[in-house]
Short mmCIF file of C-alpha atoms in Angstrom, two decimals:
data_model
loop_
_atom_site.label_atom_id
_atom_site.label_comp_id
_atom_site.label_asym_id
_atom_site.label_seq_id
_atom_site.Cartn_x
_atom_site.Cartn_y
_atom_site.Cartn_z
CA MET K 1 61.28 -24.65 -43.49
CA LEU K 2 58.51 -22.43 -44.81
CA GLY K 3 56.73 -22.48 -41.44
CA GLY K 4 59.94 -21.55 -39.66
CA ALA K 5 60.55 -18.70 -42.07
CA LEU K 6 57.05 -17.35 -41.44
CA VAL K 7 57.55 -17.42 -37.67
CA VAL K 8 60.89 -15.61 -38.04
CA ALA K 9 59.23 -13.01 -40.25
CA CYS K 10 56.43 -12.52 -37.70
CA VAL K 11 58.91 -12.12 -34.86
CA ALA K 12 60.77 -9.53 -36.91
CA LEU K 13 57.53 -7.63 -37.41
CA VAL K 14 56.26 -7.65 -33.82
CA GLY K 15 59.65 -7.46 -32.12
CA PRO K 16 61.57 -9.98 -30.05
CA GLY K 17 60.11 -8.69 -26.76
CA ALA K 18 56.50 -9.25 -27.79
CA PRO K 19 54.56 -12.13 -26.18
CA SER K 20 54.15 -15.23 -28.33
CA SER K 21 50.38 -14.67 -28.46
CA ALA K 22 51.03 -11.43 -30.36
CA LEU K 23 51.94 -13.57 -33.37
CA PHE K 24 48.26 -14.46 -33.62
CA ALA K 25 46.75 -11.04 -32.95
CA LYS K 26 43.60 -10.22 -34.89
CA ALA K 27 43.02 -6.75 -36.23
CA LEU K 28 40.04 -5.04 -34.62
CA PRO K 29 37.26 -3.55 -36.76
CA ALA K 30 37.34 0.13 -37.65
CA GLY K 31 35.78 2.16 -34.87
CA ALA K 32 36.69 -0.30 -32.12
CA ALA K 33 37.31 1.15 -28.68
CA GLY K 34 40.94 2.15 -28.25
CA ASP K 35 40.96 1.67 -24.48
CA VAL K 36 38.68 0.53 -21.67
CA VAL K 37 35.38 2.45 -21.72
CA PRO K 38 34.86 3.34 -18.03
CA ASN K 39 31.04 3.36 -18.05
CA ARG K 40 30.53 0.27 -20.24
CA VAL K 41 29.46 -3.17 -19.00
CA MET K 42 29.02 -6.39 -20.97
CA THR K 43 27.39 -9.77 -20.45
CA TRP K 44 28.29 -12.80 -22.57
CA ASN K 45 27.49 -16.49 -22.33
CA LEU K 46 30.62 -18.02 -23.87
CA CYS K 47 28.87 -21.25 -24.95
CA ASN K 48 30.57 -24.26 -23.43
CA PRO K 49 31.53 -26.74 -24.63
CA CYS K 50 31.69 -25.17 -28.06
CA GLY K 51 35.40 -25.46 -28.80
CA GLU K 52 35.86 -21.83 -29.78
CA SER K 53 39.21 -20.03 -29.89
CA ASN K 54 40.01 -17.85 -26.89
CA VAL K 55 41.96 -15.54 -29.20
CA ASP K 56 38.74 -14.95 -31.13
CA ARG K 57 36.75 -14.45 -27.94
CA ALA K 58 39.30 -11.90 -26.74
CA ALA K 59 39.07 -10.01 -30.03
CA GLU K 60 35.29 -9.79 -29.69
CA ILE K 61 35.60 -8.35 -26.18
CA ALA K 62 38.41 -5.98 -27.15
CA THR K 63 36.26 -4.47 -29.89
CA TYR K 64 34.02 -2.93 -27.21
CA ALA K 65 36.53 -2.83 -24.30
CA PRO K 66 34.01 -2.66 -21.44
CA GLN K 67 34.95 -1.68 -17.91
CA VAL K 68 33.19 -4.76 -16.53
CA ILE K 69 32.48 -8.10 -18.23
CA GLY K 70 30.20 -10.81 -16.87
CA MET K 71 30.85 -14.24 -18.42
CA GLN K 72 28.65 -17.30 -18.10
CA GLU K 73 29.40 -20.92 -19.05
CA ALA K 74 33.01 -20.04 -18.33
CA CYS K 75 35.89 -22.40 -17.58
CA VAL K 76 38.70 -21.01 -15.43
CA ARG K 77 41.31 -22.01 -17.99
CA ASP K 78 39.45 -20.26 -20.82
CA VAL K 79 38.97 -17.08 -18.79
CA GLU K 80 42.67 -17.04 -17.90
CA ARG K 81 43.61 -17.30 -21.57
CA ILE K 82 41.09 -14.68 -22.67
CA ARG K 83 42.42 -12.33 -20.02
CA ASP K 84 46.02 -12.98 -21.11
CA HIS K 85 45.13 -12.32 -24.76
CA LEU K 86 43.32 -9.09 -23.89
CA GLU K 87 46.46 -7.79 -22.21
CA ALA K 88 49.07 -9.18 -24.60
CA LEU K 89 47.28 -8.38 -27.85
CA TYR K 90 45.31 -5.24 -27.02
CA GLY K 91 46.81 -3.75 -23.86
CA LEU K 92 43.54 -4.21 -21.93
CA VAL K 93 44.27 -5.18 -18.33
CA TYR K 94 41.54 -6.77 -16.23
CA HIS K 95 41.20 -8.10 -12.70
CA VAL K 96 39.19 -11.33 -12.43
CA GLU K 97 36.94 -13.04 -9.88
CA TYR K 98 35.38 -16.46 -10.33
CA GLY K 99 31.99 -17.80 -9.27
CA MET K 100 32.43 -21.45 -10.14
CA VAL K 101 29.70 -23.93 -9.19
CA LEU K 102 31.00 -27.08 -10.91
CA GLN K 103 34.31 -28.94 -11.11
CA ASN K 104 34.04 -30.79 -14.41
CA TRP K 105 37.00 -32.27 -16.27
CA GLY K 106 34.90 -33.37 -19.23
CA ARG K 107 33.74 -29.81 -19.81
CA CYS K 108 36.68 -27.74 -18.58
CA GLY K 109 39.67 -30.05 -18.87
CA GLY K 110 42.09 -31.18 -16.23
CA MET K 111 42.24 -34.63 -14.72
CA PRO K 112 39.37 -36.58 -13.14
CA TRP K 113 40.96 -35.94 -9.74
CA SER K 114 41.66 -32.26 -10.54
CA PRO K 115 38.89 -31.00 -12.83
CA GLY K 116 38.53 -27.49 -14.15
CA GLY K 117 36.14 -24.99 -12.60
CA PHE K 118 32.95 -24.04 -14.48
CA GLY K 119 30.44 -21.25 -13.80
CA GLN K 120 30.61 -17.46 -13.89
CA ALA K 121 33.48 -14.97 -14.03
CA VAL K 122 33.66 -11.19 -13.67
CA LEU K 123 36.44 -9.20 -15.31
CA SER K 124 36.87 -5.59 -14.22
CA ALA K 125 39.38 -2.94 -15.19
CA ALA K 126 39.21 -1.71 -11.58
CA PRO K 127 39.91 -3.84 -8.50
CA MET K 128 36.99 -5.74 -6.99
CA THR K 129 36.10 -5.95 -3.31
CA ASP K 130 33.52 -7.65 -1.08
CA VAL K 131 33.41 -10.68 -3.37
CA ALA K 132 30.54 -13.06 -2.57
CA HIS K 133 29.64 -16.42 -4.12
CA THR K 134 26.16 -17.92 -3.89
CA GLU K 135 25.08 -21.30 -5.19
CA TYR K 136 21.34 -21.61 -5.65
CA PRO K 137 19.74 -24.22 -3.35
CA ASP K 138 18.26 -25.87 -6.45
CA GLY K 139 20.23 -25.50 -9.67
CA GLY K 140 17.84 -27.56 -11.73
CA SER K 141 19.49 -29.98 -14.16
CA GLU K 142 22.92 -28.44 -13.46
CA ASP K 143 24.36 -26.52 -10.51
CA ARG K 144 23.87 -22.77 -10.92
CA GLY K 145 24.63 -19.66 -8.88
CA TYR K 146 25.85 -16.08 -8.96
CA ILE K 147 28.86 -13.99 -8.01
CA ALA K 148 28.65 -10.46 -6.62
CA VAL K 149 31.45 -7.88 -6.42
CA THR K 150 31.83 -4.19 -5.72
CA THR K 151 33.82 -2.31 -8.34
CA MET K 152 34.00 0.99 -10.18
CA VAL K 153 31.68 1.83 -13.08
CA ASP K 154 31.50 5.36 -14.47
CA GLY K 155 33.82 6.47 -11.67
CA ARG K 156 31.54 5.28 -8.83
CA PRO K 157 31.40 2.11 -6.73
CA VAL K 158 28.60 -0.21 -7.82
CA ARG K 159 27.50 -3.66 -6.72
CA VAL K 160 27.71 -5.97 -9.75
CA PHE K 161 26.01 -9.36 -9.92
CA ASN K 162 26.60 -12.03 -12.56
CA THR K 163 24.32 -15.06 -12.80
CA HIS K 164 23.20 -17.96 -14.97
CA LEU K 165 19.77 -19.41 -14.25
CA ALA K 166 18.49 -22.94 -14.84
CA GLN K 167 18.02 -24.18 -18.36
CA ARG K 168 14.84 -23.79 -20.34
CA ARG K 169 11.65 -25.64 -19.35
CA GLN K 170 12.59 -25.33 -15.66
CA GLU K 171 10.40 -22.34 -14.85
CA ALA K 172 9.70 -23.23 -11.21
CA VAL K 173 13.41 -23.64 -10.50
CA ARG K 174 14.21 -20.29 -12.08
CA ALA K 175 11.48 -18.63 -10.00
CA GLU K 176 13.18 -19.86 -6.83
CA GLN K 177 16.56 -18.69 -8.13
CA THR K 178 15.41 -15.17 -8.96
CA GLY K 179 13.86 -14.97 -5.50
CA VAL K 180 17.26 -15.67 -3.93
CA LEU K 181 19.03 -13.24 -6.25
CA ALA K 182 16.46 -10.46 -5.83
CA LYS K 183 16.80 -10.45 -2.03
CA ASP K 184 20.51 -9.76 -2.41
CA VAL K 185 20.05 -7.12 -5.14
CA ALA K 186 17.40 -5.29 -3.05
CA ARG K 187 19.99 -4.56 -0.37
CA HIS K 188 21.77 -2.13 -2.69
CA ASP K 189 20.65 1.28 -3.91
CA ARG K 190 22.99 1.06 -6.90
CA ALA K 191 23.34 -2.33 -8.60
CA ILE K 192 23.98 -3.89 -12.00
CA VAL K 193 22.80 -7.45 -12.65
CA LEU K 194 24.36 -9.21 -15.62
CA GLY K 195 23.60 -12.65 -16.89
CA ASP K 196 21.85 -15.32 -18.86
CA PHE K 197 18.42 -15.74 -17.27
CA ASN K 198 17.21 -18.39 -19.74
CA ALA K 199 13.82 -16.67 -19.79
CA VAL K 200 12.07 -14.14 -22.01
CA PRO K 201 10.93 -10.86 -20.41
CA ASP K 202 7.26 -11.65 -19.75
CA THR K 203 7.83 -14.93 -17.92
CA PRO K 204 6.58 -15.08 -14.29
CA GLU K 205 10.01 -16.00 -12.93
CA LEU K 206 11.41 -12.59 -13.92
CA ALA K 207 8.64 -10.58 -12.24
CA VAL K 208 10.67 -10.16 -9.05
CA MET K 209 13.58 -8.71 -11.05
CA TRP K 210 11.34 -6.24 -12.91
CA ALA K 211 10.00 -5.06 -9.55
CA LEU K 212 13.53 -4.03 -8.58
CA ALA K 213 15.22 -2.96 -11.79
CA THR K 214 14.93 -1.99 -15.44
CA ASP K 215 16.73 -3.45 -18.43
CA ALA K 216 19.40 -1.49 -20.31
CA ASP K 217 17.20 -1.88 -23.41
CA PRO K 218 14.58 0.88 -22.89
CA ARG K 219 12.07 -0.93 -25.11
CA CYS K 220 12.24 -4.05 -23.00
CA GLY K 221 9.97 -4.68 -20.03
CA PRO K 222 7.80 -7.30 -18.34
CA SER K 223 4.86 -6.86 -20.71
CA GLY K 224 6.76 -8.56 -23.53
CA THR K 225 5.33 -6.06 -26.04
CA GLY K 226 8.18 -3.57 -26.15
CA GLY K 227 10.19 -5.08 -28.98
CA CYS K 228 13.16 -6.36 -26.95
CA GLN K 229 16.15 -7.17 -29.10
CA PRO K 230 16.87 -10.92 -29.14
CA THR K 231 20.19 -11.98 -27.65
CA THR K 232 20.46 -15.58 -28.88
CA ASP K 233 20.77 -17.41 -32.18
CA TRP K 234 17.21 -18.72 -31.70
CA ARG K 235 15.89 -15.14 -31.57
CA SER K 236 15.03 -15.06 -27.86
CA LYS K 237 15.84 -12.38 -25.30
CA PHE K 238 17.64 -14.40 -22.58
CA ASP K 239 20.50 -12.06 -21.63
CA TYR K 240 20.01 -8.96 -19.49
CA VAL K 241 21.73 -5.93 -18.01
CA PHE K 242 19.34 -5.15 -15.16
CA LEU K 243 19.88 -1.72 -13.60
CA ARG K 244 18.93 -0.50 -10.12
CA GLY K 245 19.74 3.14 -9.34
CA VAL K 246 21.69 3.31 -12.61
CA VAL K 247 20.63 4.83 -15.95
CA ALA K 248 21.40 3.38 -19.37
CA LEU K 249 22.75 5.84 -21.93
CA GLY K 250 22.76 3.29 -24.72
CA HIS K 251 23.06 -0.42 -25.39
CA ARG K 252 24.06 -2.74 -28.21
CA VAL K 253 23.43 -6.38 -29.06
CA SER K 254 26.21 -7.81 -31.24
CA PRO K 255 25.82 -11.26 -32.84
CA THR K 256 29.03 -13.27 -32.85
CA PRO K 257 30.09 -16.49 -34.59
CA TYR K 258 31.83 -17.63 -31.40
CA SER K 259 28.75 -18.34 -29.27
CA ASP K 260 25.05 -19.06 -29.55
CA HIS K 261 24.51 -15.98 -27.35
CA HIS K 262 25.19 -12.47 -28.61
CA LEU K 263 27.39 -9.96 -26.84
CA LEU K 264 25.24 -7.47 -24.95
CA HIS K 265 26.84 -4.27 -23.66
CA ALA K 266 25.50 -1.02 -22.23
CA ASP K 267 26.92 2.41 -21.49
CA LEU K 268 25.72 3.68 -18.12
CA ASP K 269 25.35 6.77 -15.95
CA THR K 270 25.79 5.83 -12.29
CA ALA K 271 25.26 9.35 -10.87
#
């Protein structure tokens, strides 16, 4: 009876027309973005399987409200729910494209004969075109790949890539993967590359990326001596916003209790 009374009270507060997820809305911190920031991009490895709440993940994203979000270790079902929560709870509406490389029911749910998709996802406040999916010839210990889309950032069309490279201690595999990715990135004068590269800045496998682009963190470069901010719970810089023909105006690394990777977002000038 008490539980029923609480639900009735919540419905009275939020209104009968509100979506059911609004009953579980989390207040955003003071100073959170009130609407989508048109020149802001974010990369976030969601950590899967970690059993975290998609309502909590949505609240973390809504705090910064980026124009474009690149997710790694993403299950289709989780991304769908995060997207629904962003709209229902915070009024943030995103288009979505998936770059799934695995069908895995143990990790992403579903039935053995109809498993859930696992890989990358891109959310964008603007429509996305020219969507391309690439699976690396060698994923290492687990299939890996990247998705590329064209969408609007800072009012201009930009090619956006989102990738997740092979796990640690697979340096040779990652070197092959960045070679594949870099050839695609090099075709574009204006590009943003988001993702979890599973490598610190001065590793040889990232050299081909540094030859094409800079990181949104101005102190971070291939020498490894610039004081890059760590992006993981184990104090390593694994997550990047690589920029080609785009300038970073600022960036922020935000630790979160909902993943072993921090949220990394950057505000950009695409002129």
